[in-house]
Short mmCIF file of C-alpha atoms in Angstrom, two decimals:
data_model
loop_
_atom_site.label_atom_id
_atom_site.label_comp_id
_atom_site.label_asym_id
_atom_site.label_seq_id
_atom_site.Cartn_x
_atom_site.Cartn_y
_atom_site.Cartn_z
CA MET P 17 5.53 -20.32 12.40
CA ILE P 18 3.83 -19.02 9.26
CA SER P 19 3.56 -15.41 8.10
CA PHE P 20 1.50 -14.12 5.18
CA VAL P 21 2.73 -10.88 3.61
CA PHE P 22 0.58 -9.01 1.08
CA PRO P 23 2.06 -6.91 -1.73
CA GLY P 24 1.24 -3.26 -2.29
CA GLN P 25 1.11 -0.70 -5.06
CA GLY P 26 3.62 -1.32 -7.81
CA SER P 27 3.01 -5.08 -7.89
CA GLN P 28 -0.05 -4.84 -10.15
CA LYS P 29 0.03 -6.51 -13.56
CA ILE P 30 -2.40 -6.89 -16.42
CA GLY P 31 -4.55 -10.02 -16.14
CA MET P 32 -4.04 -10.52 -12.42
CA GLY P 33 -6.87 -12.33 -10.68
CA GLU P 34 -8.15 -14.08 -13.82
CA ASP P 35 -8.14 -17.43 -12.03
CA LEU P 36 -9.93 -16.00 -9.00
CA PHE P 37 -12.97 -14.02 -10.14
CA GLY P 38 -14.86 -17.08 -11.41
CA ARG P 39 -13.96 -19.00 -8.29
CA TYR P 40 -15.45 -16.32 -6.02
CA PRO P 41 -18.40 -14.90 -7.99
CA GLU P 42 -20.26 -13.54 -4.95
CA LEU P 43 -17.30 -11.50 -3.68
CA THR P 44 -16.50 -10.39 -7.23
CA ALA P 45 -20.09 -9.15 -7.62
CA LYS P 46 -19.87 -7.32 -4.28
CA ALA P 47 -16.66 -5.66 -5.44
CA ASP P 48 -18.31 -4.57 -8.70
CA HIS P 49 -21.23 -3.09 -6.74
CA ILE P 50 -19.02 -1.13 -4.31
CA LEU P 51 -16.68 0.15 -7.02
CA GLY P 52 -19.30 0.86 -9.67
CA TYR P 53 -17.36 -0.97 -12.37
CA SER P 54 -16.17 -4.49 -13.23
CA ILE P 55 -13.11 -5.50 -11.25
CA GLN P 56 -12.32 -8.17 -13.83
CA GLU P 57 -12.37 -5.65 -16.69
CA LEU P 58 -10.22 -3.29 -14.64
CA CYS P 59 -7.53 -5.94 -14.20
CA ARG P 60 -7.39 -6.32 -17.99
CA ASP P 61 -7.05 -2.57 -18.58
CA GLY P 62 -3.39 -1.60 -18.39
CA GLU P 63 -4.03 2.13 -18.57
CA ARG P 64 -6.48 2.31 -15.66
CA LEU P 65 -4.70 -0.36 -13.64
CA ASN P 66 -1.70 1.91 -13.10
CA GLN P 67 -3.79 4.83 -11.83
CA THR P 68 -3.81 4.97 -8.03
CA GLN P 69 -7.60 5.19 -7.61
CA PHE P 70 -7.90 1.93 -9.57
CA THR P 71 -4.66 0.21 -8.57
CA GLN P 72 -5.48 0.06 -4.88
CA PRO P 73 -8.97 -1.53 -5.12
CA ALA P 74 -7.69 -3.96 -7.74
CA LEU P 75 -4.81 -5.11 -5.56
CA TYR P 76 -7.01 -5.33 -2.46
CA VAL P 77 -9.55 -7.57 -4.22
CA VAL P 78 -6.94 -9.83 -5.83
CA ASN P 79 -4.97 -10.07 -2.57
CA ALA P 80 -8.13 -10.97 -0.63
CA LEU P 81 -9.23 -13.65 -3.10
CA SER P 82 -5.68 -15.02 -3.27
CA TYR P 83 -5.69 -15.32 0.51
CA LEU P 84 -8.99 -17.22 0.50
CA LYS P 85 -7.73 -19.58 -2.20
CA LYS P 86 -4.46 -20.20 -0.36
CA THR P 87 -6.13 -20.99 2.97
CA GLU P 88 -8.77 -23.20 1.34
CA GLU P 89 -6.24 -25.23 -0.63
CA THR P 90 -3.65 -25.63 2.10
CA GLY P 91 -5.64 -25.39 5.32
CA LEU P 92 -2.94 -23.04 6.59
CA LYS P 93 -3.69 -20.10 8.82
CA PRO P 94 -0.93 -17.53 9.45
CA ASP P 95 0.51 -16.85 12.88
CA PHE P 96 1.28 -13.28 11.72
CA THR P 97 0.24 -11.11 8.80
CA ALA P 98 1.74 -7.99 7.28
CA GLY P 99 1.49 -6.01 4.09
CA HIS P 100 3.34 -3.39 2.10
CA SER P 101 1.35 -0.17 2.44
CA LEU P 102 -1.93 -1.02 0.64
CA GLY P 103 -1.28 -4.69 1.44
CA GLU P 104 -1.67 -3.92 5.13
CA TYR P 105 -5.42 -3.64 4.55
CA ASN P 106 -5.40 -7.24 3.37
CA ALA P 107 -3.39 -8.24 6.43
CA LEU P 108 -6.08 -6.63 8.61
CA TYR P 109 -8.83 -8.30 6.57
CA ALA P 110 -7.15 -11.68 7.10
CA SER P 111 -7.03 -10.94 10.81
CA GLY P 112 -10.75 -10.14 10.95
CA ALA P 113 -10.55 -6.41 11.68
CA PHE P 114 -13.19 -5.86 9.00
CA ASP P 115 -14.99 -7.87 6.34
CA PHE P 116 -14.25 -7.92 2.60
CA GLU P 117 -16.72 -5.15 1.76
CA GLU P 118 -15.63 -2.80 4.56
CA GLY P 119 -12.00 -3.23 3.59
CA LEU P 120 -12.77 -2.42 -0.03
CA GLN P 121 -14.70 0.71 0.99
CA LEU P 122 -11.69 1.88 3.00
CA VAL P 123 -9.29 1.12 0.17
CA LYS P 124 -11.49 2.80 -2.44
CA LYS P 125 -11.54 5.99 -0.37
CA ARG P 126 -7.80 5.74 0.27
CA GLY P 127 -7.06 5.32 -3.43
CA ASP P 128 -9.33 8.21 -4.40
CA LEU P 129 -7.65 10.53 -1.91
CA MET P 130 -4.12 9.48 -2.76
CA SER P 131 -4.78 9.82 -6.50
CA ARG P 132 -5.28 13.57 -6.02
CA ALA P 133 -1.59 13.91 -5.13
CA LYS P 134 -0.42 13.94 -8.73
CA GLY P 135 3.02 14.62 -10.10
CA GLY P 136 4.85 12.66 -7.44
CA GLY P 137 7.20 9.73 -7.48
CA MET P 138 9.22 7.36 -5.33
CA ALA P 139 12.53 5.54 -5.67
CA ALA P 140 14.32 2.85 -3.71
CA VAL P 141 17.95 3.59 -2.90
CA ILE P 142 19.74 0.26 -2.44
CA GLY P 143 23.10 0.02 -0.71
CA LEU P 144 22.96 2.90 1.76
CA THR P 145 21.66 3.08 5.32
CA HIS P 146 18.99 5.47 6.55
CA GLU P 147 21.67 7.71 8.02
CA GLN P 148 23.69 7.74 4.79
CA VAL P 149 20.61 8.62 2.69
CA THR P 150 19.81 11.42 5.13
CA ASP P 151 23.36 12.75 4.81
CA VAL P 152 23.17 12.77 1.00
CA LEU P 153 19.85 14.60 1.02
CA ARG P 154 21.33 17.21 3.33
CA GLU P 155 24.64 17.54 1.50
CA TYR P 156 23.03 18.07 -1.89
CA HIS P 157 20.24 20.30 -0.54
CA LEU P 158 17.49 17.93 -1.61
CA HIS P 159 15.12 19.48 0.92
CA THR P 160 11.94 18.62 -0.99
CA ILE P 161 12.59 14.88 -0.68
CA ASP P 162 11.32 12.79 2.24
CA ILE P 163 12.45 9.37 3.41
CA ALA P 164 9.28 7.32 3.01
CA ASN P 165 10.07 3.68 3.78
CA MET P 166 12.86 1.74 5.45
CA ASN P 167 12.38 -1.65 3.78
CA THR P 168 15.67 -3.12 4.97
CA PRO P 169 18.74 -1.61 6.66
CA GLN P 170 20.10 -0.84 3.17
CA GLN P 171 16.96 -0.36 1.08
CA ILE P 172 15.55 3.10 1.72
CA VAL P 173 12.68 4.58 -0.29
CA ILE P 174 12.56 8.31 -0.99
CA SER P 175 9.45 10.27 -2.01
CA GLY P 176 8.70 13.67 -3.54
CA TYR P 177 7.67 15.48 -6.70
CA LYS P 178 8.62 13.49 -9.79
CA GLU P 179 11.17 15.99 -11.11
CA ASP P 180 12.78 16.17 -7.67
CA ILE P 181 12.92 12.37 -7.45
CA GLU P 182 14.65 12.25 -10.85
CA LYS P 183 17.18 14.84 -9.68
CA ALA P 184 17.77 12.92 -6.46
CA ALA P 185 18.05 9.60 -8.30
CA SER P 186 20.82 11.04 -10.49
CA VAL P 187 22.63 12.22 -7.38
CA PHE P 188 22.36 8.89 -5.61
CA GLU P 189 23.46 6.92 -8.67
CA ALA P 190 26.81 8.71 -8.44
CA VAL P 191 27.25 8.11 -4.71
CA ASN P 192 29.81 5.53 -3.62
CA GLY P 193 28.14 2.42 -2.18
CA VAL P 194 24.86 2.73 -4.03
CA LYS P 195 24.08 -0.55 -5.80
CA MET P 196 20.92 0.63 -7.54
CA VAL P 197 18.28 3.37 -7.60
CA HIS P 198 14.97 1.81 -8.59
CA ARG P 199 12.08 4.09 -9.60
CA LEU P 200 8.81 2.73 -8.24
CA ASN P 201 5.71 2.21 -10.38
CA VAL P 202 3.57 4.74 -8.49
CA SER P 203 1.94 8.03 -9.48
CA GLY P 204 2.26 9.96 -6.22
CA ALA P 205 4.67 11.01 -3.50
CA PHE P 206 3.28 8.48 -1.06
CA HIS P 207 4.33 8.23 2.61
CA SER P 208 5.58 11.81 2.55
CA ARG P 209 4.61 15.31 3.69
CA TYR P 210 2.69 15.69 0.43
CA MET P 211 -0.01 13.29 1.66
CA LEU P 212 -1.08 15.47 4.62
CA GLU P 213 -4.33 16.66 3.03
CA ALA P 214 -5.30 13.10 2.11
CA LYS P 215 -4.44 11.93 5.63
CA GLU P 216 -6.71 14.50 7.24
CA GLU P 217 -9.71 13.64 5.06
CA PHE P 218 -9.14 9.90 5.49
CA SER P 219 -9.03 10.31 9.27
CA ARG P 220 -12.56 11.73 9.17
CA PHE P 221 -13.79 8.96 6.86
CA ILE P 222 -12.34 6.12 8.94
CA GLU P 223 -14.16 7.31 12.06
CA THR P 224 -17.42 5.96 10.58
CA PHE P 225 -16.10 2.38 10.78
CA HIS P 226 -16.09 -0.01 13.71
CA PHE P 227 -13.19 -2.48 13.76
CA LYS P 228 -13.48 -5.93 15.28
CA PRO P 229 -10.83 -7.55 17.51
CA LEU P 230 -7.84 -8.92 15.62
CA SER P 231 -7.66 -12.72 15.56
CA ILE P 232 -4.09 -12.76 14.17
CA PRO P 233 -1.29 -10.31 15.06
CA VAL P 234 -0.74 -7.80 12.23
CA ILE P 235 2.67 -6.15 11.94
CA SER P 236 2.32 -2.42 11.29
CA ASN P 237 4.22 -0.54 8.61
CA VAL P 238 4.44 2.42 10.98
CA THR P 239 5.89 0.77 14.07
CA ALA P 240 7.20 -2.61 12.81
CA ARG P 241 5.34 -4.03 15.82
CA PRO P 242 1.94 -5.74 16.17
CA TYR P 243 -1.07 -3.48 15.87
CA GLU P 244 -2.67 -2.38 19.11
CA GLN P 245 -6.45 -2.74 18.96
CA THR P 246 -7.05 0.72 20.43
CA GLU P 247 -4.72 2.33 17.90
CA LEU P 248 -6.15 0.76 14.73
CA LYS P 249 -7.64 3.91 13.21
CA LYS P 250 -4.78 6.16 14.22
CA THR P 251 -2.19 3.75 12.84
CA LEU P 252 -4.01 3.28 9.51
CA THR P 253 -4.38 7.04 9.12
#
């Protein structure tokens, strides 16, 4: 059994995709047209590449082209797909829920909306369980911090305003059992209460799209179970 998992925000790096844009000139041109700028130039621009509204389209395009290259060279097709946050759009693209252009339109809107939530941050607390992280947040009155992601039983991501994340990180670094607190390379308090306004606007935008039946099961970040066709829009929102 083969699974393809696509990376999300924080995995971007300068020069990514250089070996792909020339290989897929038509899709690269379509990306440039939808975005209104050169995707190749963006991936060379370290300053813009780390800004959410640019990071997400860049990763989506590079992930999509990487997937095409991988399947062409190996002949492999995944039995399951999944993705970390933004990467889930690539998992759905690979499964045929939407085409390359539709996926990029969704991601562009998502990145634009999420970029408005400035001043936020995220950090991965490694070594504690969900329950233990919750207890620490309660004990130290860190009420402005949300638990955003449960990556593994002992890798829990917290999210909130940047200054609050720094305060929380200092607290967690002194807690017995914590192996590491890793600040994530993001510019917003993603997967938290602070994204409610973006969620509401995105829910209206996504209603204009029609999703096709999934040809490959996609594991959802929300449920850790395969997407249900009838719940596609709700789950993405």
